[in-house]
Amino acid sequence: ALLDYVAESEGRIDLLHAAIDDLSELRRGVVRIALVEAAVQSMIPDVLTAFSREYPGIKFHLEVCGTARIVEALVHHSADIGMAFNVLNRDDVTLHGRSVQPLQLICRPEHPLGHRETVSISELAGIRAALPGPSFGIRYLIEQATTAAGIELDVIYEANSLQAIKNLVRRADV
């Protein structure tokens, strides 16, 4: 699973680098990127710092937000590039790449499911959960999976920050 995630991430990095390379004729300018929080924590810092070394006149403005806001930023031209998960097909947005995003359960080690390699979605019926808000693409995937399995999660915490969710999970019985 980790190898698949790394391979998918490298593919997304290549797509982002190609999009940014399209600006290579510019000696200076601003690239506005709307992106999900997960990208800020993983691939974006390395890609942007490397690009900045090669093109020091290019500045970046990052807006970290949910998938729905990213699409709206692109449609309304307040972002040049968007990186999001689970974007639905739209005529007013061009998707330059797609990859499958696996769902992962995050819990404390002492949680009853904490040492399991895999967990089926049906095993989560009624479980106390912390979820990202509805603007997150991952929330859409979770809702699709729970609906398909005919179960409901007991959503105790909802946040528009993945870091907030991680911190809650570390301290709470979810």
PDB file of C-alpha atoms in Angstrom:
ATOM      1  CA  ALA A   1       0.000   0.000   0.000  1.00  0.00           C
ATOM      2  CA  LEU A   2       2.860   2.374   0.841  1.00  0.00           C
ATOM      3  CA  LEU A   3       4.609   1.616  -2.450  1.00  0.00           C
ATOM      4  CA  ASP A   4       1.374   2.341  -4.361  1.00  0.00           C
ATOM      5  CA  TYR A   5       0.934   5.603  -2.447  1.00  0.00           C
ATOM      6  CA  VAL A   6       4.507   6.709  -3.217  1.00  0.00           C
ATOM      7  CA  ALA A   7       4.123   5.827  -6.903  1.00  0.00           C
ATOM      8  CA  GLU A   8       0.854   7.766  -7.113  1.00  0.00           C
ATOM      9  CA  SER A   9       2.414  10.712  -5.286  1.00  0.00           C
ATOM     10  CA  GLU A  10       5.350  10.774  -7.702  1.00  0.00           C
ATOM     11  CA  GLY A  11       2.909  10.837 -10.602  1.00  0.00           C
ATOM     12  CA  ARG A  12       1.060  13.768  -9.065  1.00  0.00           C
ATOM     13  CA  ILE A  13       4.387  15.548  -8.463  1.00  0.00           C
ATOM     14  CA  ASP A  14       5.304  15.079 -12.124  1.00  0.00           C
ATOM     15  CA  LEU A  15       1.934  16.530 -13.174  1.00  0.00           C
ATOM     16  CA  LEU A  16       2.380  19.520 -10.885  1.00  0.00           C
ATOM     17  CA  HIS A  17       5.945  20.091 -12.070  1.00  0.00           C
ATOM     18  CA  ALA A  18       4.779  19.953 -15.699  1.00  0.00           C
ATOM     19  CA  ALA A  19       2.061  22.519 -14.983  1.00  0.00           C
ATOM     20  CA  ILE A  20       4.536  24.816 -13.278  1.00  0.00           C
ATOM     21  CA  ASP A  21       7.107  24.285 -16.042  1.00  0.00           C
ATOM     22  CA  ASP A  22       4.569  25.789 -18.448  1.00  0.00           C
ATOM     23  CA  LEU A  23       5.416  29.086 -16.783  1.00  0.00           C
ATOM     24  CA  SER A  24       9.150  28.690 -17.434  1.00  0.00           C
ATOM     25  CA  GLU A  25       9.255  31.637 -19.860  1.00  0.00           C
ATOM     26  CA  LEU A  26       8.341  33.987 -17.042  1.00  0.00           C
ATOM     27  CA  ARG A  27      11.151  35.809 -15.318  1.00  0.00           C
ATOM     28  CA  ARG A  28       8.813  36.833 -12.523  1.00  0.00           C
ATOM     29  CA  GLY A  29       5.217  36.379 -11.581  1.00  0.00           C
ATOM     30  CA  VAL A  30       2.858  34.769  -9.096  1.00  0.00           C
ATOM     31  CA  VAL A  31       1.416  31.282  -9.303  1.00  0.00           C
ATOM     32  CA  ARG A  32      -1.720  30.835  -7.214  1.00  0.00           C
ATOM     33  CA  ILE A  33      -2.236  27.258  -6.064  1.00  0.00           C
ATOM     34  CA  ALA A  34      -5.332  26.013  -4.257  1.00  0.00           C
ATOM     35  CA  LEU A  35      -4.642  22.657  -2.673  1.00  0.00           C
ATOM     36  CA  VAL A  36      -5.756  20.155  -0.082  1.00  0.00           C
ATOM     37  CA  GLU A  37      -4.032  20.026   3.272  1.00  0.00           C
ATOM     38  CA  ALA A  38      -2.568  16.590   2.565  1.00  0.00           C
ATOM     39  CA  ALA A  39      -0.537  17.996  -0.347  1.00  0.00           C
ATOM     40  CA  VAL A  40       0.945  20.706   1.879  1.00  0.00           C
ATOM     41  CA  GLN A  41       2.163  18.073   4.301  1.00  0.00           C
ATOM     42  CA  SER A  42       3.680  15.793   1.695  1.00  0.00           C
ATOM     43  CA  MET A  43       4.810  16.675  -1.804  1.00  0.00           C
ATOM     44  CA  ILE A  44       4.347  20.412  -2.309  1.00  0.00           C
ATOM     45  CA  PRO A  45       7.176  21.764  -0.113  1.00  0.00           C
ATOM     46  CA  ASP A  46       9.851  19.832  -2.023  1.00  0.00           C
ATOM     47  CA  VAL A  47       8.402  20.601  -5.455  1.00  0.00           C
ATOM     48  CA  LEU A  48       7.980  24.329  -4.834  1.00  0.00           C
ATOM     49  CA  THR A  49      11.342  24.878  -3.168  1.00  0.00           C
ATOM     50  CA  ALA A  50      13.119  23.076  -6.007  1.00  0.00           C
ATOM     51  CA  PHE A  51      11.199  25.112  -8.562  1.00  0.00           C
ATOM     52  CA  SER A  52      11.979  28.362  -6.702  1.00  0.00           C
ATOM     53  CA  ARG A  53      15.706  27.633  -6.833  1.00  0.00           C
ATOM     54  CA  GLU A  54      15.503  27.297 -10.617  1.00  0.00           C
ATOM     55  CA  TYR A  55      13.103  30.231 -11.129  1.00  0.00           C
ATOM     56  CA  PRO A  56      13.686  32.655  -8.253  1.00  0.00           C
ATOM     57  CA  GLY A  57      11.480  35.348  -9.805  1.00  0.00           C
ATOM     58  CA  ILE A  58       8.360  33.208  -9.529  1.00  0.00           C
ATOM     59  CA  LYS A  59       6.391  33.659  -6.318  1.00  0.00           C
ATOM     60  CA  PHE A  60       3.751  31.276  -4.981  1.00  0.00           C
ATOM     61  CA  HIS A  61       0.515  31.937  -3.159  1.00  0.00           C
ATOM     62  CA  LEU A  62      -0.967  28.833  -1.560  1.00  0.00           C
ATOM     63  CA  GLU A  63      -4.548  28.520  -0.401  1.00  0.00           C
ATOM     64  CA  VAL A  64      -5.204  25.402   1.635  1.00  0.00           C
ATOM     65  CA  CYS A  65      -8.849  24.406   1.430  1.00  0.00           C
ATOM     66  CA  GLY A  66     -11.275  21.619   0.664  1.00  0.00           C
ATOM     67  CA  THR A  67     -11.971  20.131  -2.742  1.00  0.00           C
ATOM     68  CA  ALA A  68     -15.154  22.118  -3.373  1.00  0.00           C
ATOM     69  CA  ARG A  69     -13.376  25.419  -2.670  1.00  0.00           C
ATOM     70  CA  ILE A  70     -10.455  24.425  -4.910  1.00  0.00           C
ATOM     71  CA  VAL A  71     -12.766  23.834  -7.861  1.00  0.00           C
ATOM     72  CA  GLU A  72     -14.520  27.153  -7.250  1.00  0.00           C
ATOM     73  CA  ALA A  73     -11.157  28.947  -7.046  1.00  0.00           C
ATOM     74  CA  LEU A  74     -10.233  27.553 -10.463  1.00  0.00           C
ATOM     75  CA  VAL A  75     -13.601  28.377 -12.000  1.00  0.00           C
ATOM     76  CA  HIS A  76     -13.488  31.937 -10.653  1.00  0.00           C
ATOM     77  CA  HIS A  77      -9.809  32.396 -11.616  1.00  0.00           C
ATOM     78  CA  SER A  78      -8.596  33.018  -8.083  1.00  0.00           C
ATOM     79  CA  ALA A  79      -6.244  30.020  -8.513  1.00  0.00           C
ATOM     80  CA  ASP A  80      -4.066  28.998 -11.436  1.00  0.00           C
ATOM     81  CA  ILE A  81      -3.543  25.404 -10.328  1.00  0.00           C
ATOM     82  CA  GLY A  82      -5.634  23.206  -8.072  1.00  0.00           C
ATOM     83  CA  MET A  83      -4.691  19.982  -6.325  1.00  0.00           C
ATOM     84  CA  ALA A  84      -7.631  18.116  -4.856  1.00  0.00           C
ATOM     85  CA  PHE A  85      -8.976  14.680  -4.199  1.00  0.00           C
ATOM     86  CA  ASN A  86     -12.169  13.281  -5.697  1.00  0.00           C
ATOM     87  CA  VAL A  87     -13.046  16.123  -8.030  1.00  0.00           C
ATOM     88  CA  LEU A  88     -16.238  15.399  -9.889  1.00  0.00           C
ATOM     89  CA  ASN A  89     -16.161  15.869 -13.662  1.00  0.00           C
ATOM     90  CA  ARG A  90     -17.215  19.369 -14.681  1.00  0.00           C
ATOM     91  CA  ASP A  91     -17.270  21.098 -18.034  1.00  0.00           C
ATOM     92  CA  ASP A  92     -15.689  24.252 -16.605  1.00  0.00           C
ATOM     93  CA  VAL A  93     -12.608  22.514 -15.144  1.00  0.00           C
ATOM     94  CA  THR A  94      -9.926  20.501 -16.937  1.00  0.00           C
ATOM     95  CA  LEU A  95      -8.546  17.558 -14.978  1.00  0.00           C
ATOM     96  CA  HIS A  96      -4.920  16.809 -15.844  1.00  0.00           C
ATOM     97  CA  GLY A  97      -4.520  13.700 -13.781  1.00  0.00           C
ATOM     98  CA  ARG A  98      -6.352  11.249 -11.598  1.00  0.00           C
ATOM     99  CA  SER A  99      -5.241   8.633  -9.153  1.00  0.00           C
ATOM    100  CA  VAL A 100      -7.066   6.301  -6.818  1.00  0.00           C
ATOM    101  CA  GLN A 101      -7.118   7.393  -3.201  1.00  0.00           C
ATOM    102  CA  PRO A 102      -7.352   4.555  -0.699  1.00  0.00           C
ATOM    103  CA  LEU A 103      -9.348   5.119   2.449  1.00  0.00           C
ATOM    104  CA  GLN A 104      -7.348   4.723   5.630  1.00  0.00           C
ATOM    105  CA  LEU A 105      -8.483   4.455   9.223  1.00  0.00           C
ATOM    106  CA  ILE A 106      -6.521   6.562  11.694  1.00  0.00           C
ATOM    107  CA  CYS A 107      -6.782   5.606  15.354  1.00  0.00           C
ATOM    108  CA  ARG A 108      -4.706   5.395  18.496  1.00  0.00           C
ATOM    109  CA  PRO A 109      -2.694   2.177  18.968  1.00  0.00           C
ATOM    110  CA  GLU A 110      -4.825   1.158  21.967  1.00  0.00           C
ATOM    111  CA  HIS A 111      -8.064   1.462  19.961  1.00  0.00           C
ATOM    112  CA  PRO A 112      -9.659  -1.984  19.332  1.00  0.00           C
ATOM    113  CA  LEU A 113      -8.847  -1.589  15.617  1.00  0.00           C
ATOM    114  CA  GLY A 114      -5.426  -0.052  16.249  1.00  0.00           C
ATOM    115  CA  HIS A 115      -3.284  -3.060  15.361  1.00  0.00           C
ATOM    116  CA  ARG A 116      -5.282  -4.361  12.423  1.00  0.00           C
ATOM    117  CA  GLU A 117      -3.733  -4.407   8.945  1.00  0.00           C
ATOM    118  CA  THR A 118      -7.110  -4.025   7.238  1.00  0.00           C
ATOM    119  CA  VAL A 119     -10.587  -3.081   8.364  1.00  0.00           C
ATOM    120  CA  SER A 120     -13.730  -3.476   6.285  1.00  0.00           C
ATOM    121  CA  ILE A 121     -16.076  -0.548   6.049  1.00  0.00           C
ATOM    122  CA  SER A 122     -18.888  -2.628   7.569  1.00  0.00           C
ATOM    123  CA  GLU A 123     -16.800  -3.091  10.742  1.00  0.00           C
ATOM    124  CA  LEU A 124     -17.031   0.655  11.303  1.00  0.00           C
ATOM    125  CA  ALA A 125     -20.817   0.635  11.794  1.00  0.00           C
ATOM    126  CA  GLY A 126     -21.650   2.883  14.735  1.00  0.00           C
ATOM    127  CA  ILE A 127     -18.012   3.658  15.467  1.00  0.00           C
ATOM    128  CA  ARG A 128     -17.290   7.050  17.056  1.00  0.00           C
ATOM    129  CA  ALA A 129     -15.482   9.004  14.361  1.00  0.00           C
ATOM    130  CA  ALA A 130     -13.722  12.251  13.546  1.00  0.00           C
ATOM    131  CA  LEU A 131     -14.194  13.282   9.932  1.00  0.00           C
ATOM    132  CA  PRO A 132     -13.208  16.135   7.669  1.00  0.00           C
ATOM    133  CA  GLY A 133     -16.044  18.460   6.701  1.00  0.00           C
ATOM    134  CA  PRO A 134     -18.170  18.086   3.584  1.00  0.00           C
ATOM    135  CA  SER A 135     -15.890  20.363   1.546  1.00  0.00           C
ATOM    136  CA  PHE A 136     -13.210  17.636   1.615  1.00  0.00           C
ATOM    137  CA  GLY A 137     -13.094  15.138  -1.248  1.00  0.00           C
ATOM    138  CA  ILE A 138     -12.221  12.371   1.199  1.00  0.00           C
ATOM    139  CA  ARG A 139     -15.498  13.009   3.037  1.00  0.00           C
ATOM    140  CA  TYR A 140     -17.342  12.314  -0.218  1.00  0.00           C
ATOM    141  CA  LEU A 141     -15.499   8.982  -0.529  1.00  0.00           C
ATOM    142  CA  ILE A 142     -16.298   8.061   3.064  1.00  0.00           C
ATOM    143  CA  GLU A 143     -19.975   8.837   2.567  1.00  0.00           C
ATOM    144  CA  GLN A 144     -20.062   6.797  -0.650  1.00  0.00           C
ATOM    145  CA  ALA A 145     -18.439   3.827   1.116  1.00  0.00           C
ATOM    146  CA  THR A 146     -20.706   3.947   4.166  1.00  0.00           C
ATOM    147  CA  THR A 147     -23.818   4.316   2.005  1.00  0.00           C
ATOM    148  CA  ALA A 148     -22.770   1.378  -0.170  1.00  0.00           C
ATOM    149  CA  ALA A 149     -22.167  -0.721   2.970  1.00  0.00           C
ATOM    150  CA  GLY A 150     -25.465   0.411   4.499  1.00  0.00           C
ATOM    151  CA  ILE A 151     -23.849   1.710   7.677  1.00  0.00           C
ATOM    152  CA  GLU A 152     -23.568   4.976   9.556  1.00  0.00           C
ATOM    153  CA  LEU A 153     -20.644   6.378  11.484  1.00  0.00           C
ATOM    154  CA  ASP A 154     -21.200   8.198  14.767  1.00  0.00           C
ATOM    155  CA  VAL A 155     -19.490  11.482  13.817  1.00  0.00           C
ATOM    156  CA  ILE A 156     -18.372  13.033  17.105  1.00  0.00           C
ATOM    157  CA  TYR A 157     -15.916  15.519  15.612  1.00  0.00           C
ATOM    158  CA  GLU A 158     -15.975  17.291  12.265  1.00  0.00           C
ATOM    159  CA  ALA A 159     -13.276  19.757  11.241  1.00  0.00           C
ATOM    160  CA  ASN A 160     -11.984  21.600   8.209  1.00  0.00           C
ATOM    161  CA  SER A 161      -8.411  20.696   9.165  1.00  0.00           C
ATOM    162  CA  LEU A 162      -6.797  17.274   8.895  1.00  0.00           C
ATOM    163  CA  GLN A 163      -4.274  18.294  11.539  1.00  0.00           C
ATOM    164  CA  ALA A 164      -7.120  19.104  13.927  1.00  0.00           C
ATOM    165  CA  ILE A 165      -8.642  15.692  13.261  1.00  0.00           C
ATOM    166  CA  LYS A 166      -5.312  13.951  13.896  1.00  0.00           C
ATOM    167  CA  ASN A 167      -4.886  15.845  17.167  1.00  0.00           C
ATOM    168  CA  LEU A 168      -8.417  14.940  18.273  1.00  0.00           C
ATOM    169  CA  VAL A 169      -7.859  11.277  17.445  1.00  0.00           C
ATOM    170  CA  ARG A 170      -4.647  11.266  19.497  1.00  0.00           C
ATOM    171  CA  ARG A 171      -6.550  12.456  22.564  1.00  0.00           C
ATOM    172  CA  ALA A 172     -10.089  11.139  22.195  1.00  0.00           C
ATOM    173  CA  ASP A 173     -11.776   7.764  22.222  1.00  0.00           C
ATOM    174  CA  VAL A 174     -12.549   7.767  18.503  1.00  0.00           C
TER     175      VAL A 174
END
